Coordinates of C-alpha atoms in Angstrom, one line a residue:
X1 CA 194.0 18.2 -85.8
X2 CA 194.3 14.3 -87.1
X3 CA 191.5 12.1 -86.9
X4 CA 191.7 9.6 -84.6
X5 CA 193.8 7.0 -85.7
X6 CA 194.8 3.2 -84.9
X7 CA 196.7 4.8 -81.6
X8 CA 193.4 6.6 -80.2
X9 CA 191.8 2.8 -80.3
X10 CA 193.8 0.9 -79.3
X11 CA 194.1 1.2 -75.7
X12 CA 191.3 -0.8 -75.0
X13 CA 191.6 -3.5 -78.0
X14 CA 187.8 -5.1 -76.9
X15 CA 186.0 -2.3 -77.9
X16 CA 185.0 -2.9 -81.7
X17 CA 184.6 -6.4 -80.3
X18 CA 181.6 -5.4 -78.1
X19 CA 180.2 -3.5 -80.2
X20 CA 179.7 -5.9 -82.3
X21 CA 178.6 -8.5 -79.5
X22 CA 175.7 -6.0 -79.3
X23 CA 174.9 -5.2 -83.0
X24 CA 174.2 -8.8 -83.3
X25 CA 171.3 -8.1 -80.7
X26 CA 169.4 -7.2 -83.7
X27 CA 169.1 -11.4 -84.7
X28 CA 168.1 -12.2 -81.4
X29 CA 165.0 -9.6 -81.3
X30 CA 164.3 -10.5 -84.6
X31 CA 163.7 -14.8 -83.5
X32 CA 161.8 -13.0 -80.3
X33 CA 159.7 -10.9 -81.7
X34 CA 158.9 -11.7 -84.8
X35 CA 159.9 -8.3 -86.8
X36 CA 161.4 -7.3 -90.0
X37 CA 164.1 -4.4 -89.1
X38 CA 164.9 -2.3 -92.6
X39 CA 168.7 -1.3 -91.4
X40 CA 169.2 -5.0 -90.7
X41 CA 172.0 -5.4 -93.4
X42 CA 173.3 -3.1 -93.1
X43 CA 173.7 -3.2 -89.4
X44 CA 175.1 -6.7 -90.6
X45 CA 178.1 -5.0 -92.7
X46 CA 178.7 -2.6 -90.7
X47 CA 179.5 -5.0 -88.0
X48 CA 181.6 -7.4 -90.5
X49 CA 184.2 -4.3 -90.8
X50 CA 183.9 -3.9 -86.9
X51 CA 185.6 -7.8 -86.7
X52 CA 187.0 -7.2 -89.2
X53 CA 189.3 -4.6 -88.1
X54 CA 189.8 -6.7 -84.6
X55 CA 191.3 -9.0 -86.4
X56 CA 193.8 -5.9 -88.4
X57 CA 194.5 -4.8 -84.9
X58 CA 195.2 -7.9 -83.6
X59 CA 197.5 -9.2 -86.6
X60 CA 198.6 -5.7 -87.1
X61 CA 202.2 -7.0 -85.3
X62 CA 202.7 -10.1 -86.7
X63 CA 202.6 -9.3 -89.9
X64 CA 205.1 -6.3 -89.2
X65 CA 207.3 -8.9 -88.5
X66 CA 206.5 -11.2 -91.5
X67 CA 206.7 -8.5 -93.5
X68 CA 210.6 -9.7 -94.5
X69 CA 209.6 -12.7 -94.8
X70 CA 207.5 -12.6 -98.0
X71 CA 210.6 -10.8 -100.1
X72 CA 209.7 -7.6 -99.9
X73 CA 206.4 -8.2 -101.7
X74 CA 204.6 -5.8 -99.0
X75 CA 207.3 -3.2 -99.9
X76 CA 206.5 -3.2 -103.0
X77 CA 203.3 -0.8 -102.3
X78 CA 202.9 2.9 -103.0
X79 CA 203.3 4.9 -100.0
X80 CA 200.7 7.2 -101.5
X81 CA 197.5 4.1 -101.4
X82 CA 198.9 3.5 -97.3
X83 CA 198.8 6.8 -96.1
X84 CA 194.8 6.8 -97.9
X85 CA 194.4 4.1 -96.4
X86 CA 196.1 4.6 -93.1
X87 CA 194.1 7.8 -93.2
X88 CA 189.9 6.1 -93.9
X89 CA 190.2 3.7 -91.8
X90 CA 189.9 5.3 -89.2
X91 CA 187.2 7.0 -90.2
X92 CA 185.5 4.2 -91.3
X93 CA 185.4 2.1 -88.7
X94 CA 183.9 4.6 -85.9
X95 CA 181.0 5.2 -89.3
X96 CA 180.6 1.4 -88.6
X97 CA 180.4 1.6 -85.1
X98 CA 177.9 4.5 -84.9
X99 CA 175.9 1.9 -87.3
X100 CA 176.2 -0.6 -85.1
X101 CA 175.4 0.6 -81.7
X102 CA 172.4 2.3 -83.4
X103 CA 171.3 -0.6 -84.5
X104 CA 172.8 -2.7 -81.3
X105 CA 169.2 0.3 -79.4
X106 CA 166.1 -0.2 -82.2
X107 CA 167.0 -4.0 -81.3
X108 CA 167.3 -3.2 -77.2
X109 CA 163.9 -1.0 -78.5
X110 CA 162.0 -4.2 -79.7
X111 CA 162.8 -6.4 -76.7
X112 CA 162.1 -3.8 -74.2
X113 CA 158.5 -3.4 -75.8
X114 CA 158.0 -6.8 -75.8
X115 CA 159.3 -7.8 -73.2
X116 CA 156.8 -5.2 -71.7
X117 CA 154.0 -6.9 -73.4
X118 CA 154.5 -9.9 -72.0
X119 CA 154.7 -8.1 -68.2
X120 CA 151.1 -6.7 -69.3
X121 CA 149.6 -10.3 -70.3
X122 CA 151.4 -12.0 -66.3
X123 CA 150.1 -8.9 -64.2
X124 CA 146.6 -9.3 -66.8
X125 CA 147.6 -5.9 -68.3
X126 CA 145.7 -6.8 -72.0
X127 CA 143.4 -5.3 -74.5
X128 CA 140.0 -5.3 -73.3
X129 CA 138.7 -8.2 -75.2
X130 CA 135.2 -8.9 -77.1
X131 CA 132.3 -9.6 -74.9
X132 CA 130.6 -12.8 -76.5
X133 CA 127.5 -14.3 -74.8
X134 CA 126.9 -17.4 -75.5
X135 CA 123.0 -18.3 -73.5
X136 CA 122.5 -22.1 -73.8
X137 CA 119.6 -24.3 -71.6
X138 CA 120.8 -24.1 -67.3
X139 CA 121.4 -27.5 -67.6
X140 CA 124.1 -27.3 -69.6
X141 CA 125.7 -24.2 -68.8
X142 CA 128.4 -26.0 -66.5
X143 CA 129.5 -28.1 -69.7
X144 CA 129.7 -25.1 -72.2
X145 CA 131.9 -22.7 -69.6
X146 CA 133.6 -25.4 -69.7
X147 CA 134.0 -25.5 -73.9
X148 CA 134.3 -21.8 -74.8
X149 CA 137.0 -22.0 -72.3
X150 CA 139.4 -24.1 -74.4
X151 CA 137.9 -22.0 -77.5
X152 CA 139.6 -18.4 -75.7
X153 CA 142.1 -20.6 -74.9
X154 CA 143.1 -21.6 -78.5
X155 CA 142.5 -18.3 -79.4
X156 CA 144.5 -16.1 -77.7
X157 CA 147.5 -13.9 -78.2
X158 CA 150.5 -15.0 -75.6
X159 CA 148.5 -14.9 -72.6
X160 CA 146.5 -12.2 -73.8
X161 CA 142.6 -13.9 -75.3
X162 CA 140.6 -11.2 -78.0
X163 CA 137.7 -12.7 -77.1
X164 CA 136.5 -13.2 -73.7
X165 CA 133.4 -15.8 -73.3
X166 CA 130.7 -15.2 -71.1
X167 CA 127.9 -18.1 -70.7
X168 CA 125.3 -17.4 -69.0
X169 CA 121.2 -19.8 -69.3
X170 CA 118.4 -19.2 -71.3
X171 CA 115.3 -17.7 -70.5
X172 CA 112.2 -20.4 -70.9
X173 CA 111.9 -21.8 -73.0
X174 CA 108.5 -20.0 -74.2
X175 CA 109.6 -16.8 -73.8
X176 CA 112.1 -17.1 -76.3
X177 CA 110.5 -15.6 -79.1
X178 CA 109.0 -12.6 -76.8
X179 CA 112.6 -11.7 -75.7
X180 CA 113.9 -11.6 -79.3
X181 CA 111.7 -10.2 -81.1
X182 CA 111.9 -7.2 -77.8
X183 CA 115.2 -6.3 -78.0
X184 CA 115.9 -9.1 -75.6
X185 CA 113.5 -7.4 -73.2
X186 CA 110.7 -7.9 -71.1
X187 CA 107.2 -7.6 -72.7
X188 CA 107.2 -4.3 -71.8
X189 CA 110.0 -3.2 -72.9
X190 CA 111.5 -1.6 -69.7
X191 CA 114.8 -3.7 -69.3
X192 CA 117.2 -6.3 -70.2
X193 CA 115.6 -10.2 -68.8
X194 CA 119.7 -10.4 -69.6
X195 CA 122.9 -10.1 -71.1
X196 CA 121.7 -9.8 -74.9
X197 CA 123.4 -13.0 -76.1
X198 CA 125.5 -13.6 -79.1
X199 CA 125.0 -16.9 -79.5
X200 CA 122.3 -18.8 -78.5
X201 CA 122.1 -22.5 -78.6
X202 CA 118.4 -24.3 -77.9
X203 CA 117.6 -28.0 -77.7
X204 CA 115.9 -28.6 -81.2
X205 CA 115.8 -27.4 -84.9
X206 CA 112.4 -27.1 -84.4
X207 CA 113.1 -24.8 -82.0
X208 CA 114.9 -22.9 -83.8
X209 CA 112.4 -22.7 -86.5
X210 CA 109.6 -21.6 -84.2
X211 CA 112.1 -19.0 -83.1
X212 CA 112.5 -17.6 -86.3
X213 CA 109.0 -18.5 -87.5
X214 CA 107.9 -15.5 -84.9
X215 CA 110.9 -13.2 -85.1
X216 CA 110.5 -12.2 -88.1
X217 CA 113.1 -9.8 -88.7
X218 CA 116.0 -10.8 -89.6
X219 CA 118.3 -10.7 -86.3
X220 CA 118.0 -14.7 -86.1
X221 CA 120.5 -16.9 -88.1
X222 CA 120.9 -20.8 -87.7
X223 CA 124.1 -21.4 -87.4
X224 CA 123.5 -24.8 -87.8
X225 CA 123.2 -28.1 -85.9
X226 CA 126.6 -28.3 -83.4
X227 CA 125.8 -31.3 -81.1
X228 CA 122.6 -34.7 -81.0
X229 CA 121.1 -36.4 -78.2
X230 CA 117.4 -37.9 -77.7
X231 CA 115.3 -38.0 -74.9
X232 CA 114.9 -41.4 -73.8
X233 CA 112.2 -43.2 -70.8
X234 CA 114.1 -44.0 -67.7
X235 CA 112.6 -46.9 -65.6
X236 CA 113.9 -47.4 -61.8
X237 CA 115.5 -50.7 -61.1
X238 CA 112.9 -51.9 -59.2
X239 CA 110.1 -51.6 -61.7
X240 CA 112.7 -52.3 -65.0
X241 CA 112.2 -56.7 -64.5
X242 CA 107.7 -55.6 -64.3
X243 CA 107.6 -53.4 -67.7
X244 CA 110.2 -56.5 -69.5
X245 CA 107.8 -58.7 -68.7
X246 CA 104.5 -56.6 -69.2
X247 CA 105.7 -55.4 -72.7
X248 CA 108.2 -58.2 -73.7
X249 CA 109.5 -55.5 -75.4
X250 CA 107.1 -55.0 -77.9
X251 CA 108.1 -50.8 -78.0
X252 CA 108.1 -47.6 -77.1
X253 CA 104.0 -47.1 -77.5
X254 CA 103.7 -50.5 -75.0
X255 CA 106.5 -48.6 -72.5
X256 CA 104.6 -45.6 -72.9
X257 CA 101.2 -47.5 -72.2
X258 CA 102.4 -49.7 -69.3
X259 CA 102.9 -46.2 -67.3
X260 CA 99.6 -44.6 -67.8
X261 CA 98.5 -46.9 -66.2
X262 CA 96.7 -45.2 -62.5
X263 CA 99.9 -46.4 -59.8
X264 CA 101.5 -44.7 -62.6
X265 CA 103.2 -41.3 -64.3
X266 CA 105.8 -39.6 -66.1
X267 CA 108.6 -36.8 -65.0
X268 CA 110.3 -35.0 -67.8
X269 CA 111.7 -31.1 -67.0
X270 CA 109.3 -29.1 -66.9
X271 CA 107.8 -27.6 -70.2
X272 CA 108.2 -24.3 -70.5
X273 CA 111.6 -24.0 -68.1
X274 CA 113.0 -26.8 -70.1
X275 CA 113.6 -27.5 -74.1
X276 CA 113.9 -30.2 -72.7
X277 CA 110.6 -30.6 -71.6
X278 CA 108.5 -29.0 -74.2
X279 CA 110.1 -32.2 -76.8
X280 CA 109.1 -34.5 -75.0
X281 CA 105.5 -33.3 -74.0
X282 CA 105.2 -33.3 -77.7
X283 CA 106.8 -36.4 -78.4
X284 CA 104.7 -38.2 -75.5
X285 CA 101.3 -36.7 -77.5
X286 CA 102.6 -37.8 -80.5
X287 CA 102.3 -41.9 -79.9
X288 CA 98.3 -40.6 -79.1
X289 CA 98.9 -42.8 -75.6
X290 CA 97.0 -40.4 -73.8
X291 CA 93.3 -39.1 -76.0
X292 CA 95.2 -35.8 -76.3
X293 CA 97.9 -33.2 -75.5
X294 CA 95.7 -32.1 -72.3
X295 CA 95.0 -35.5 -71.2
X296 CA 98.7 -35.3 -71.0
X297 CA 99.7 -32.8 -69.1
X298 CA 96.8 -33.1 -66.5
X299 CA 98.5 -36.3 -65.8
X300 CA 102.1 -35.8 -66.0
X301 CA 101.1 -32.1 -63.5
X302 CA 99.5 -35.0 -61.0
X303 CA 103.3 -35.6 -59.8
X304 CA 103.9 -32.2 -59.2
X305 CA 101.1 -31.6 -57.1
X306 CA 101.6 -34.4 -55.1
X307 CA 105.1 -33.7 -54.5
X308 CA 105.0 -29.9 -53.3
X309 CA 106.0 -27.2 -53.7
X310 CA 109.4 -28.6 -53.4
X311 CA 109.4 -30.9 -57.1
X312 CA 108.3 -27.2 -58.8
X313 CA 111.8 -26.2 -58.5
X314 CA 113.0 -28.7 -59.1
X315 CA 111.1 -29.6 -62.8
X316 CA 113.2 -25.9 -63.9
X317 CA 116.2 -28.7 -64.1
X318 CA 116.5 -31.9 -65.3
X319 CA 119.5 -32.4 -63.1
X320 CA 117.6 -32.0 -60.6
X321 CA 114.9 -33.7 -61.3
X322 CA 116.9 -37.2 -61.5
X323 CA 118.3 -36.0 -58.0
X324 CA 115.7 -36.2 -56.3
X325 CA 115.5 -40.6 -56.8
X326 CA 118.3 -39.8 -53.8
X327 CA 116.2 -37.8 -51.6
X328 CA 113.8 -38.8 -48.1
X329 CA 110.7 -38.2 -49.6
X330 CA 106.9 -39.4 -47.7
X331 CA 106.8 -43.1 -48.5
X332 CA 103.6 -41.8 -50.2
X333 CA 104.8 -39.9 -52.5
X334 CA 108.5 -42.1 -52.4
X335 CA 106.5 -44.5 -54.2
X336 CA 104.4 -42.9 -57.1
X337 CA 108.1 -41.5 -58.3
X338 CA 109.7 -44.5 -58.0
X339 CA 106.4 -46.0 -60.2
X340 CA 107.5 -42.9 -62.6
X341 CA 109.3 -42.9 -65.9
X342 CA 111.6 -39.9 -66.5
X343 CA 111.6 -38.2 -70.3
X344 CA 115.2 -36.8 -70.1
X345 CA 118.1 -36.7 -71.9
X346 CA 119.7 -39.3 -73.0
X347 CA 123.4 -37.8 -72.1
X348 CA 122.1 -36.4 -68.2
X349 CA 120.7 -40.2 -67.4
X350 CA 123.8 -41.9 -68.5
X351 CA 126.0 -39.0 -66.3
X352 CA 123.7 -39.6 -63.7
X353 CA 124.6 -42.9 -63.7
X354 CA 127.7 -42.6 -64.0
X355 CA 128.6 -40.5 -61.3
X356 CA 125.4 -40.4 -59.3
X357 CA 127.8 -38.8 -56.1
X358 CA 129.1 -35.8 -58.4
X359 CA 126.3 -35.5 -59.5
X360 CA 123.8 -34.8 -57.2
X361 CA 124.0 -32.6 -54.4
X362 CA 122.8 -35.4 -51.5
X363 CA 125.2 -37.8 -52.9
X364 CA 125.5 -41.5 -54.2
X365 CA 122.8 -43.5 -51.3
X366 CA 122.6 -46.5 -53.9
X367 CA 118.8 -45.6 -54.4
X368 CA 117.4 -44.8 -57.4
X369 CA 119.2 -46.1 -60.7
X370 CA 117.6 -45.8 -63.8
X371 CA 117.4 -48.1 -66.9
X372 CA 116.9 -46.6 -70.4
X373 CA 115.0 -50.0 -72.6
X374 CA 116.5 -51.0 -75.8
X375 CA 113.6 -48.6 -78.0
X376 CA 113.0 -46.3 -80.2
X377 CA 113.6 -42.7 -78.5
X378 CA 110.3 -40.4 -77.6
X379 CA 112.3 -37.6 -79.8
X380 CA 115.0 -35.7 -81.1
X381 CA 117.6 -33.2 -78.8
X382 CA 119.6 -31.7 -82.2
X383 CA 120.9 -29.5 -80.7
X384 CA 121.6 -25.8 -83.0
X385 CA 123.1 -22.3 -82.8
X386 CA 121.6 -19.3 -84.0
X387 CA 123.3 -15.9 -84.2
X388 CA 121.2 -12.8 -82.8
X389 CA 122.9 -10.1 -84.4
X390 CA 122.1 -7.0 -83.0
X391 CA 121.9 -3.8 -84.3
X392 CA 123.8 -1.8 -82.1
X393 CA 126.9 -4.0 -81.6
X394 CA 127.0 -5.6 -84.6
X395 CA 129.6 -6.0 -86.5
X396 CA 132.2 -8.3 -89.6
X397 CA 134.6 -9.2 -86.2
X398 CA 132.0 -10.4 -84.3
X399 CA 130.6 -12.2 -86.4
X400 CA 133.0 -14.0 -87.5
X401 CA 134.0 -14.9 -84.0
X402 CA 130.1 -16.1 -84.0
X403 CA 130.8 -18.6 -86.7
X404 CA 134.4 -19.5 -85.9
X405 CA 132.8 -21.3 -82.5
X406 CA 130.4 -22.5 -83.8
X407 CA 132.0 -24.8 -86.2
X408 CA 134.6 -24.8 -83.0
X409 CA 131.4 -26.4 -81.4
X410 CA 130.3 -29.0 -84.2
X411 CA 134.0 -30.3 -83.1
X412 CA 133.8 -31.0 -79.5
X413 CA 131.9 -33.6 -78.0
X414 CA 130.0 -31.4 -77.0
X415 CA 127.0 -33.5 -74.4
X416 CA 129.3 -36.4 -73.5
X417 CA 127.3 -39.5 -73.0
X418 CA 125.5 -38.4 -75.6
X419 CA 125.0 -41.8 -78.7
X420 CA 127.2 -40.3 -81.4
X421 CA 126.6 -37.0 -83.4
X422 CA 124.6 -37.9 -85.9
X423 CA 123.5 -35.9 -89.0
X424 CA 120.4 -33.4 -88.8
X425 CA 118.3 -34.7 -92.0
X426 CA 118.6 -38.2 -90.7
X427 CA 117.1 -36.9 -86.9
X428 CA 113.4 -37.8 -86.5
X429 CA 111.6 -34.8 -87.0
X430 CA 109.3 -34.5 -83.9
X431 CA 106.9 -31.3 -84.2
X432 CA 106.9 -28.6 -86.6
X433 CA 107.6 -24.9 -85.9
X434 CA 103.9 -24.4 -85.4
X435 CA 102.7 -27.7 -83.2
X436 CA 105.5 -26.7 -80.6
X437 CA 104.2 -22.9 -80.1
X438 CA 100.6 -24.9 -80.1
X439 CA 101.9 -26.8 -77.1
X440 CA 103.3 -24.2 -75.1
X441 CA 99.7 -22.3 -75.2
X442 CA 98.5 -25.9 -73.9
X443 CA 100.5 -26.3 -71.5
X444 CA 99.9 -22.7 -70.5
X445 CA 96.3 -23.3 -70.5
X446 CA 96.0 -26.2 -67.8
X447 CA 99.3 -24.5 -65.4
X448 CA 98.3 -22.6 -62.1
X449 CA 100.2 -19.7 -62.6
X450 CA 100.6 -16.7 -60.8
X451 CA 101.3 -13.3 -61.5
X452 CA 101.6 -11.6 -58.3
X453 CA 102.5 -7.9 -58.1
X454 CA 105.1 -7.0 -55.5
X455 CA 104.6 -3.6 -53.5
X456 CA 107.1 -1.8 -51.4
X457 CA 106.4 1.3 -48.7
X458 CA 109.7 2.9 -49.6
X459 CA 109.3 5.8 -46.5
X460 CA 112.5 6.6 -44.6
X461 CA 110.7 5.0 -41.4
X462 CA 110.8 0.9 -43.8
X463 CA 115.0 1.9 -42.8
X464 CA 114.6 0.4 -39.5
X465 CA 112.3 -2.8 -41.1
X466 CA 114.3 -3.5 -43.4
X467 CA 115.3 -7.0 -42.8
X468 CA 112.7 -7.5 -42.3
X469 CA 110.7 -6.8 -45.9
X470 CA 114.0 -8.1 -47.5
X471 CA 113.5 -11.9 -45.9
X472 CA 110.1 -11.5 -45.8
X473 CA 109.8 -11.4 -49.5
X474 CA 112.6 -13.8 -50.2
X475 CA 109.7 -15.6 -48.7
X476 CA 107.2 -14.8 -51.2
X477 CA 110.0 -15.5 -54.2
X478 CA 111.5 -18.6 -52.9
X479 CA 107.5 -20.1 -52.5
X480 CA 106.7 -19.5 -56.1
X481 CA 107.3 -21.0 -58.8
X482 CA 109.4 -20.9 -61.7
X483 CA 106.8 -19.8 -64.5
X484 CA 104.7 -18.0 -61.7
X485 CA 105.3 -13.9 -62.5
X486 CA 106.7 -11.1 -60.1
X487 CA 106.3 -7.4 -60.7
X488 CA 108.6 -4.9 -58.1
X489 CA 106.8 -1.2 -57.2
X490 CA 107.8 1.2 -55.0
X491 CA 105.1 3.0 -53.0
X492 CA 106.4 6.4 -52.5
X493 CA 105.8 11.1 -52.7
X494 CA 109.0 12.2 -53.2
X495 CA 108.5 15.6 -50.4
X496 CA 105.7 16.0 -48.4
X497 CA 103.5 17.2 -50.4
X498 CA 104.3 15.4 -53.8
X499 CA 102.3 13.8 -55.8
X500 CA 102.4 10.2 -55.0
X501 CA 104.7 7.5 -56.7
X502 CA 103.9 3.9 -57.8
X503 CA 107.5 3.4 -60.0
X504 CA 108.4 0.1 -61.7
X505 CA 111.7 -1.4 -59.7
X506 CA 111.2 -5.0 -62.0
X507 CA 108.6 -5.7 -64.7
X508 CA 106.4 -8.3 -64.6
X509 CA 108.7 -11.0 -65.2
X510 CA 109.1 -14.8 -64.2
X511 CA 110.5 -16.0 -61.3
X512 CA 112.9 -18.2 -62.3
X513 CA 114.6 -15.7 -64.7
X514 CA 114.4 -13.0 -61.8
X515 CA 113.7 -14.1 -58.7
X516 CA 117.3 -13.5 -57.4
X517 CA 117.5 -10.4 -58.3
X518 CA 114.2 -8.9 -56.5
X519 CA 116.0 -10.0 -52.9
X520 CA 119.8 -8.6 -54.0
X521 CA 117.8 -5.2 -55.0
X522 CA 116.5 -5.6 -52.0
X523 CA 120.1 -5.9 -49.9
X524 CA 120.7 -3.1 -51.0
X525 CA 118.0 -0.9 -51.5
X526 CA 117.7 2.3 -49.2
X527 CA 113.9 3.8 -48.6
X528 CA 114.8 6.9 -48.0
X529 CA 110.6 9.2 -49.3
X530 CA 108.1 9.9 -48.3
X531 CA 104.9 7.3 -46.8
X532 CA 102.3 7.0 -49.8
X533 CA 99.2 5.8 -47.4
X534 CA 98.2 1.2 -48.3
X535 CA 94.9 2.7 -49.7
X536 CA 96.4 5.1 -51.9
X537 CA 98.5 2.2 -52.9
X538 CA 95.9 -0.3 -53.9
X539 CA 93.6 2.3 -55.9
X540 CA 96.9 3.4 -58.5
X541 CA 98.0 -0.6 -58.5
X542 CA 94.1 -1.3 -59.7
X543 CA 94.6 -2.3 -63.0
X544 CA 97.4 -3.4 -62.9
X545 CA 97.4 -7.5 -64.8
X546 CA 97.6 -9.6 -61.7
X547 CA 96.3 -12.8 -59.3
X548 CA 98.0 -10.9 -56.3
X549 CA 98.5 -7.9 -54.6
X550 CA 101.2 -8.4 -52.0
X551 CA 102.3 -4.5 -50.2
X552 CA 105.1 -4.8 -47.6
X553 CA 104.9 -1.8 -45.5
X554 CA 105.2 -0.9 -41.7
X555 CA 101.7 0.1 -39.7
X556 CA 103.3 3.0 -37.7
X557 CA 100.4 4.4 -35.3
X558 CA 99.7 8.1 -35.5
X559 CA 101.2 8.2 -39.1
X560 CA 100.2 8.4 -43.2
X561 CA 100.8 4.8 -42.7
X562 CA 98.9 3.6 -39.9
X563 CA 95.8 1.3 -40.8
X564 CA 93.8 1.2 -38.5
X565 CA 92.8 4.8 -39.7
X566 CA 92.7 4.3 -43.2
X567 CA 91.0 -0.1 -43.2
X568 CA 87.7 1.5 -44.7
X569 CA 89.2 2.9 -47.8
X570 CA 91.6 0.1 -48.0
X571 CA 88.5 -2.5 -47.8
X572 CA 86.8 -0.4 -50.6
X573 CA 89.9 0.6 -53.2
X574 CA 91.0 -3.5 -52.6
X575 CA 86.8 -4.2 -53.7
X576 CA 87.3 -2.7 -56.9
X577 CA 90.5 -4.1 -58.9
X578 CA 88.2 -5.6 -61.7
X579 CA 91.0 -8.8 -61.5
X580 CA 89.0 -9.8 -57.9
X581 CA 92.6 -10.2 -56.5
X582 CA 93.1 -9.7 -53.6
X583 CA 95.2 -7.4 -50.7
X584 CA 98.1 -9.0 -48.8
X585 CA 99.2 -6.5 -46.4
X586 CA 103.0 -7.6 -45.0
X587 CA 103.2 -5.5 -42.1
X588 CA 106.8 -5.4 -40.9
X589 CA 106.3 -2.6 -38.4
X590 CA 105.9 -3.4 -34.3
X591 CA 101.8 -2.4 -33.9
X592 CA 99.7 -5.4 -34.6
X593 CA 97.0 -5.7 -37.9
X594 CA 93.6 -3.7 -36.8
X595 CA 91.7 -6.6 -36.0
X596 CA 89.2 -6.1 -38.7
X597 CA 91.7 -6.9 -41.4
X598 CA 93.1 -9.7 -40.4
X599 CA 92.7 -13.3 -42.2
X600 CA 90.5 -15.7 -40.4
X601 CA 91.8 -18.3 -42.4
X602 CA 94.4 -18.1 -44.6
X603 CA 94.7 -15.8 -47.9
X604 CA 91.8 -17.5 -49.6
X605 CA 88.6 -14.8 -50.4
X606 CA 88.9 -11.8 -52.3
X607 CA 89.3 -8.8 -50.2
X608 CA 92.5 -7.4 -48.9
X609 CA 94.1 -9.2 -44.7
X610 CA 96.8 -7.8 -43.2
X611 CA 99.5 -10.7 -41.6
X612 CA 102.1 -9.7 -39.5
X613 CA 106.1 -10.7 -41.5
X614 CA 105.5 -12.4 -38.0
X615 CA 103.6 -14.9 -38.3
X616 CA 103.4 -15.1 -42.7
X617 CA 102.3 -18.3 -43.6
X618 CA 103.1 -19.1 -47.3
X619 CA 102.8 -21.8 -48.9
X620 CA 99.6 -21.7 -47.6
X621 CA 98.0 -18.9 -48.7
X622 CA 99.2 -19.3 -52.8
X623 CA 98.3 -23.2 -52.5
X624 CA 94.8 -20.6 -51.9
X625 CA 95.1 -19.0 -54.6
X626 CA 95.6 -22.1 -56.5
X627 CA 92.8 -23.5 -56.4
X628 CA 90.5 -23.8 -58.5
X629 CA 87.6 -21.1 -58.8

């Protein structure tokens, strides 16, 4: 059998050019994917052989006709050479076609793999990215979300991101050191207070130093300043002329003293929630317009008392604090607010003035522009980034990403509208870490914080009353201030004859940190155990740290939860609570509270009191509790 010669392939002269075209896909694949193909030079040679063979096939007939014109020069070639060439050429061409076909298959495979990766990226099937948690002041969350999104896009490969940034609000400033020291858990170590951050942004170098000193366990690394702004004095426009006339531009101290008059006041974010509030307090104290920090705190807390409980929630957020100027308050309170100086970060006041309608939920009523006098700032906010290294998930890759993020943030306009970024060394320090810690303790001593122990009846009979119970708990949580603390426990018997239990659902933590979580938890909670009566519940909660014990239960007549049957035990156990904390029983059932447990005038005295959920007056009850003993 003779090998396949030219005649075997002459029927289709385009077969060889077609394989040559397929072989060229190798080059296309390399251009698209950037991958090197080991046999590319061999494939190029094979393609060249095929192309030459196609040219020879096309010119063979013409060469035969042109042979005489060359004067018989082609005829001088030996017969053996012609026979050898004719014998080897078909095999050589078939080998070249095979190599080119193999290269084409390899190229198609590379192209298919690249296309599949692009399709996966388009459909969201990217490899799982590494999650980086960034914790920032609550009023800066939206801004940092935009910044980290831009950082993630800049580092993405194709459409797949190697990292995923999650921005969360930091815990209250007073709890940052304890959070880091306890592994970002509650003081009892039972529950995470939120996602453990890889990068923590605090408002000041002094706060960063305080955090480092308090932890002292090598888990904290200050990776430097990323932004700069100032705490300034904002004056409402109606007072502008009077301030300019009375102070005559003398300086910061004279402007501050202007607002120490009896009909004026200071407004600043809550110092235990916001680092800006803490530094504003320390800065005000450093100018000695009040005899001491205690006097300054007493004066500044006069305004929230006048404005009512709702104003305490606004104090947790400088944005809401500023937007109070757009709201329609009682004229007496409104007048006090408009005769006060606002101590807030410059970039927030300027942003509020520029776009009030978008800044405030109430829109722009044109009632509350603020003027910033041309005086030195009250304090400096040189935002610092801190890397928190958690041993169970630390890695060189994570460290690199965190450092890259901090370096990138330094090149961005982190706080739009603020003063141009300056070196931290040129900033006037507000106070040392020890001074801030002492200020926190002083402020804690002046505030009227409540620790509320909330206990829920976990018996199956509560399923029918669960919507009422959830609504009552939400009313209680909403009426608390952000720095008040609340714990949640479930009272139950696992079986009819089982031992009584009170197990924690949420340990004691600030309402600002977990109030919303408590309500969400109850919305999907299912009571399904056996009754644990209220008297036994009080006995088991007797030594708990609290200012008030709130028990949410039903009063099923004839059953163990029937309060009429155990009234004496309830009163006796409540009287034995060492802290003299009153017991507040919220009745969600169909039966009325026993007459002996009905309060005559709210919840103010020690003892046990029962109130139907429909008649719950949380505000009055909490106000009575906050009154000095």
